[in-house]
Amino acid sequence: MKESIKVRLKQLQRISGRIFRSRLLVLMGVFCLTSSMLVCRCFYLQIIKGEEYAEEYELRIKKTEEIKATRGNIYDRNGNLLAYNELAYSITIEDPTSSDSPVSERNETINAILEQVLEIVEENGDSVINSFGITLDSSGNYQFSQTNETQRLRFVADVYGYSSADDLTDEQKNQTADDIIEYLCTDEIYGYGLDYNGSDPGYILDMVNMRYAMHLNSYQKYMSTTIATGVSRETAAAVMENKDVLTGVDIAEDSVRKYTDSEVFSSIIGYTGQISEEEYSALSDEEQENRSRSGGQQ
């Protein structure tokens, strides 16, 4: 009886040993396979795709911002001042919303901030930017500011996000200034969520000017957008006092070029200024940005 029990125990030991060894082999196989996969993946990420991923990562974390340099004074040979800089204040804003937020929520947040800025600016006798291609005529109606049809179509193409006016449909080409404003105010996807029919045209145009400027800078949300230039000290102080509720809004110090006798010396010693529509059209083949500056040498 005892011998049979011993035999069975030995058999069980042999069987358990085989099972243990087989499991160990399987475990070692899984470990080797996993290690090989990790090595191959690391080789792919670091050697094959390393440079590409490094460039993509750098693009995500690298933020390029232009800082304007202060231009020096210009004197004649007798020490008389011909050109100098004058301190000026601008109002800037960084988009305070998340790109993942619903369009209606983003519009509500941004519009509320811009309305407060607009109120402060107008209370102190200043105005916001007016770089949009639509203005108000003497009767308070919307009109295109472009001087010819080619420029008007180029502007309409920019509004709809086309690289060329040839991409516009016939309906889009024939749209009026009112149609463009209504589109920017009410479109469910690209609109700014403004009350087109129930608001004053001047208010709508000011809001569209600011929203469109922010839209042009939307691909670089970390970059601030200028929404008012040359504002008074009172306006700058009021904005700074309300920064706790004006999320993303700030005051930027800039310099304005001044000339002792501007009509004479600006042409002689050179000047810079915002590029005109005619110059922009002439240089469009070189894809020069509309914000770039041109002028004489200095």
Coordinates of C-alpha atoms in Angstrom, one line a residue:
M1 CA 0.0 0.0 0.0
K2 CA 2.8 2.4 1.0
E3 CA 4.7 1.5 -2.2
S4 CA 1.8 2.3 -4.4
I5 CA 1.4 5.6 -2.7
K6 CA 5.0 6.4 -3.3
V7 CA 4.8 5.5 -6.9
R8 CA 1.8 7.7 -7.4
L9 CA 3.5 10.6 -5.7
K10 CA 6.5 10.2 -7.9
Q11 CA 4.3 10.2 -10.9
L12 CA 2.6 13.3 -9.7
Q13 CA 6.0 15.0 -9.2
R14 CA 7.1 14.1 -12.7
I15 CA 3.8 15.4 -14.2
S16 CA 4.0 18.6 -12.2
G17 CA 7.6 19.0 -13.2
R18 CA 6.7 18.7 -16.9
I19 CA 3.9 21.1 -16.5
F20 CA 6.1 23.6 -14.7
R21 CA 8.8 23.3 -17.4
S22 CA 6.3 23.7 -20.2
R23 CA 4.8 26.8 -18.5
L24 CA 8.3 28.3 -18.0
L25 CA 9.1 27.7 -21.7
V26 CA 5.9 29.5 -22.7
L27 CA 6.6 32.3 -20.3
M28 CA 10.1 32.7 -21.7
G29 CA 8.7 32.6 -25.2
V30 CA 6.2 35.4 -24.4
F31 CA 9.0 37.4 -22.7
C32 CA 11.3 37.1 -25.7
L33 CA 8.5 38.0 -28.2
T34 CA 7.5 41.0 -26.1
S35 CA 11.1 42.2 -25.8
S36 CA 11.6 41.8 -29.6
M37 CA 8.5 43.8 -30.3
L38 CA 9.7 46.6 -27.9
V39 CA 13.1 46.7 -29.5
C40 CA 11.7 46.8 -33.0
R41 CA 9.2 49.6 -31.9
C42 CA 12.0 51.6 -30.3
F43 CA 14.2 51.2 -33.4
Y44 CA 11.3 52.4 -35.6
L45 CA 10.5 55.4 -33.4
Q46 CA 14.0 56.5 -32.7
I47 CA 15.9 55.6 -35.8
I48 CA 13.5 55.4 -38.8
K49 CA 11.0 58.0 -37.6
G50 CA 13.2 59.8 -35.1
E51 CA 13.9 62.9 -37.1
E52 CA 10.3 63.3 -38.4
Y53 CA 8.8 63.0 -34.9
A54 CA 11.4 65.3 -33.4
E55 CA 10.4 68.0 -36.0
E56 CA 6.7 67.5 -35.3
Y57 CA 7.3 67.8 -31.5
E58 CA 9.4 71.0 -32.1
L59 CA 6.5 72.5 -34.1
R60 CA 4.1 71.8 -31.2
I61 CA 6.2 73.4 -28.5
K62 CA 8.0 76.1 -30.5
K63 CA 6.2 79.4 -30.5
T64 CA 7.5 82.2 -32.8
E65 CA 6.6 85.7 -32.0
E66 CA 7.7 88.9 -33.8
I67 CA 8.9 91.7 -31.6
K68 CA 9.1 95.1 -33.2
A69 CA 12.3 97.0 -32.7
T70 CA 12.3 100.6 -31.8
R71 CA 13.5 102.8 -34.6
G72 CA 16.1 105.5 -33.8
N73 CA 15.8 109.2 -34.0
I74 CA 17.1 111.0 -37.1
Y75 CA 18.9 114.4 -36.9
D76 CA 20.3 116.7 -39.5
R77 CA 23.9 117.8 -39.5
N78 CA 23.0 120.7 -37.1
G79 CA 21.4 118.3 -34.6
N80 CA 17.8 119.3 -35.4
L81 CA 15.4 116.4 -34.9
L82 CA 13.8 115.2 -38.1
A83 CA 12.2 111.9 -37.2
Y84 CA 11.3 110.4 -33.8
N85 CA 9.1 107.9 -32.1
E86 CA 6.0 108.5 -30.0
L87 CA 4.7 106.0 -27.5
A88 CA 1.3 104.5 -28.5
Y89 CA -1.0 102.0 -26.9
S90 CA -2.7 99.1 -28.6
I91 CA -5.3 96.6 -27.3
T92 CA -4.6 93.0 -28.0
I93 CA -6.4 89.7 -27.3
E94 CA -5.5 86.1 -27.2
D95 CA -8.3 83.6 -27.9
P96 CA -9.5 82.5 -24.4
T97 CA -11.5 79.6 -25.7
S98 CA -10.7 76.0 -26.4
S99 CA -10.8 74.7 -30.0
D100 CA -12.7 71.7 -28.6
S101 CA -15.6 73.8 -27.3
P102 CA -18.8 74.1 -29.3
V103 CA -19.0 76.9 -31.8
S104 CA -21.9 78.6 -30.0
E105 CA -20.1 78.5 -26.6
R106 CA -16.9 80.0 -28.2
N107 CA -18.9 82.7 -29.9
E108 CA -20.7 83.6 -26.7
T109 CA -17.5 83.9 -24.7
I110 CA -15.5 85.9 -27.2
N111 CA -18.4 88.2 -28.1
A112 CA -19.0 89.0 -24.4
I113 CA -15.3 90.0 -24.0
L114 CA -15.2 92.1 -27.2
E115 CA -18.4 93.9 -26.3
Q116 CA -16.8 95.0 -23.1
V117 CA -13.7 96.2 -24.9
L118 CA -15.8 98.0 -27.5
E119 CA -17.7 99.8 -24.7
I120 CA -14.5 100.9 -23.0
V121 CA -12.9 102.1 -26.2
E122 CA -15.9 104.1 -27.3
E123 CA -16.4 105.7 -23.8
N124 CA -13.0 107.2 -24.1
G125 CA -13.4 108.5 -27.7
D126 CA -11.3 105.8 -29.3
S127 CA -12.2 103.2 -31.9
V128 CA -11.3 99.6 -32.8
I129 CA -9.6 98.5 -35.9
N130 CA -11.2 99.0 -39.3
S131 CA -9.2 96.8 -41.6
F132 CA -12.0 94.7 -42.8
G133 CA -13.0 95.1 -46.5
I134 CA -16.4 96.4 -45.7
T135 CA -17.4 99.9 -44.4
L136 CA -20.6 101.9 -43.9
D137 CA -21.7 104.6 -46.4
S138 CA -23.2 107.9 -45.4
S139 CA -26.6 106.2 -45.1
G140 CA -25.4 103.6 -42.7
N141 CA -25.5 100.8 -45.3
Y142 CA -22.7 98.2 -45.8
Q143 CA -20.4 98.7 -48.8
F144 CA -17.2 97.2 -50.1
S145 CA -14.1 99.3 -49.7
Q146 CA -12.3 97.7 -52.7
T147 CA -11.9 100.0 -55.6
N148 CA -12.2 97.4 -58.4
E149 CA -13.8 94.1 -59.1
T150 CA -10.6 92.1 -58.9
Q151 CA -9.9 93.3 -55.4
R152 CA -13.5 92.7 -54.4
L153 CA -13.4 89.1 -55.5
R154 CA -10.1 88.6 -53.8
F155 CA -11.6 89.8 -50.6
V156 CA -14.7 87.6 -50.9
A157 CA -12.4 84.6 -51.6
D158 CA -10.5 85.4 -48.4
V159 CA -13.8 85.5 -46.4
Y160 CA -14.8 82.1 -47.7
G161 CA -11.3 80.6 -47.2
Y162 CA -10.4 80.1 -50.9
S163 CA -6.8 80.6 -52.1
S164 CA -8.1 82.0 -55.5
A165 CA -11.1 83.9 -56.6
D166 CA -11.6 81.3 -59.3
D167 CA -12.8 78.9 -56.7
L168 CA -15.8 81.0 -55.8
T169 CA -19.2 79.9 -57.0
D170 CA -21.3 82.3 -59.1
E171 CA -23.6 82.9 -56.1
Q172 CA -20.6 83.8 -54.0
K173 CA -19.1 86.1 -56.6
N174 CA -22.4 88.1 -56.8
Q175 CA -22.8 88.5 -53.1
T176 CA -23.3 92.0 -51.7
A177 CA -21.6 93.5 -48.7
D178 CA -24.8 92.8 -46.7
D179 CA -24.6 89.2 -47.8
I180 CA -21.0 88.9 -46.5
I181 CA -21.8 90.5 -43.2
E182 CA -24.9 88.2 -42.7
Y183 CA -22.8 85.2 -43.6
L184 CA -20.2 86.1 -41.0
C185 CA -22.8 86.8 -38.4
T186 CA -25.2 83.9 -38.8
D187 CA -23.4 80.9 -40.4
E188 CA -23.7 77.8 -38.2
I189 CA -20.2 76.7 -38.7
Y190 CA -18.1 79.8 -39.5
G191 CA -20.4 82.5 -38.2
Y192 CA -19.6 84.7 -35.2
G193 CA -23.0 84.3 -33.5
L194 CA -24.0 88.0 -33.8
D195 CA -27.6 89.3 -34.1
Y196 CA -27.5 90.6 -37.7
N197 CA -31.0 91.8 -37.9
G198 CA -31.5 93.2 -34.4
S199 CA -28.3 95.1 -33.9
D200 CA -26.9 98.5 -35.0
P201 CA -24.8 98.2 -38.2
G202 CA -22.0 100.2 -36.7
Y203 CA -21.8 97.7 -33.8
I204 CA -22.0 94.7 -36.1
L205 CA -19.2 96.1 -38.2
D206 CA -16.9 96.8 -35.2
M207 CA -17.5 93.3 -33.9
V208 CA -16.9 91.7 -37.3
N209 CA -13.7 93.7 -37.7
M210 CA -12.4 92.3 -34.4
R211 CA -13.6 88.7 -34.9
Y212 CA -12.3 88.6 -38.5
A213 CA -8.9 89.8 -37.3
M214 CA -8.9 87.0 -34.7
H215 CA -9.9 84.5 -37.3
L216 CA -6.9 85.4 -39.5
N217 CA -4.7 84.6 -36.5
S218 CA -6.6 81.4 -35.4
Y219 CA -3.9 79.1 -36.7
Q220 CA -1.6 80.6 -34.1
K221 CA -3.8 80.9 -31.1
Y222 CA -0.9 81.7 -28.8
M223 CA -0.3 84.9 -30.8
S224 CA -2.2 88.0 -29.7
T225 CA -4.4 89.8 -32.2
T226 CA -4.5 93.6 -32.2
I227 CA -8.1 94.9 -32.0
A228 CA -7.4 98.6 -31.4
T229 CA -4.5 100.9 -32.1
G230 CA -3.4 104.3 -30.9
V231 CA -5.8 104.3 -28.0
S232 CA -5.5 106.9 -25.2
R233 CA -4.0 106.5 -21.8
E234 CA -7.5 106.5 -20.3
T235 CA -8.5 103.6 -22.5
A236 CA -5.4 101.7 -21.7
A237 CA -5.9 102.3 -18.0
A238 CA -9.5 101.2 -18.1
V239 CA -8.6 98.0 -19.9
M240 CA -5.9 97.2 -17.3
E241 CA -8.3 97.9 -14.5
N242 CA -10.8 95.3 -15.9
K243 CA -8.3 92.6 -16.9
D244 CA -9.8 90.2 -14.4
V245 CA -13.0 90.0 -16.5
L246 CA -11.4 90.7 -19.9
T247 CA -9.8 87.3 -20.3
G248 CA -7.0 87.3 -22.8
V249 CA -7.1 91.1 -23.3
D250 CA -3.9 93.1 -22.7
I251 CA -2.3 96.5 -23.5
A252 CA 0.7 96.5 -25.8
E253 CA 3.1 99.4 -26.0
D254 CA 4.1 100.4 -29.5
S255 CA 5.8 103.3 -31.2
V256 CA 4.5 105.6 -33.8
R257 CA 6.9 107.2 -36.3
K258 CA 6.6 111.0 -36.2
Y259 CA 8.3 113.6 -38.5
T260 CA 9.0 117.2 -37.7
D261 CA 7.7 118.3 -41.1
S262 CA 5.9 115.2 -42.3
E263 CA 4.9 116.5 -45.7
V264 CA 8.5 117.1 -46.6
F265 CA 10.8 114.8 -44.7
S266 CA 8.7 111.6 -44.8
S267 CA 9.4 111.4 -48.6
I268 CA 13.0 112.5 -48.3
I269 CA 14.3 110.3 -45.5
G270 CA 11.8 107.5 -46.1
Y271 CA 8.8 106.1 -44.3
T272 CA 6.9 102.9 -43.6
G273 CA 3.2 102.3 -43.6
Q274 CA 0.5 99.7 -44.1
I275 CA 0.6 98.2 -47.6
S276 CA -2.1 99.5 -49.9
E277 CA -4.6 97.4 -51.8
E278 CA -3.0 98.3 -55.1
E279 CA 0.5 97.3 -53.8
Y280 CA -1.0 94.1 -52.4
S281 CA -2.6 93.1 -55.7
A282 CA 0.7 93.8 -57.5
L283 CA 2.7 91.7 -55.1
S284 CA 0.1 88.9 -54.7
D285 CA 2.3 86.6 -56.9
E286 CA 4.9 86.7 -54.2
E287 CA 2.3 85.8 -51.6
Q288 CA 3.2 88.8 -49.5
E289 CA 1.1 89.1 -46.3
N290 CA -1.3 91.9 -46.1
R291 CA 0.1 92.9 -42.8
S292 CA 3.6 93.4 -44.1
R293 CA 5.0 96.9 -44.3
S294 CA 6.5 98.7 -47.2
G295 CA 8.0 102.1 -47.8
G296 CA 11.1 104.1 -48.7
Q297 CA 14.6 103.5 -47.3
Q298 CA 15.6 104.9 -44.0

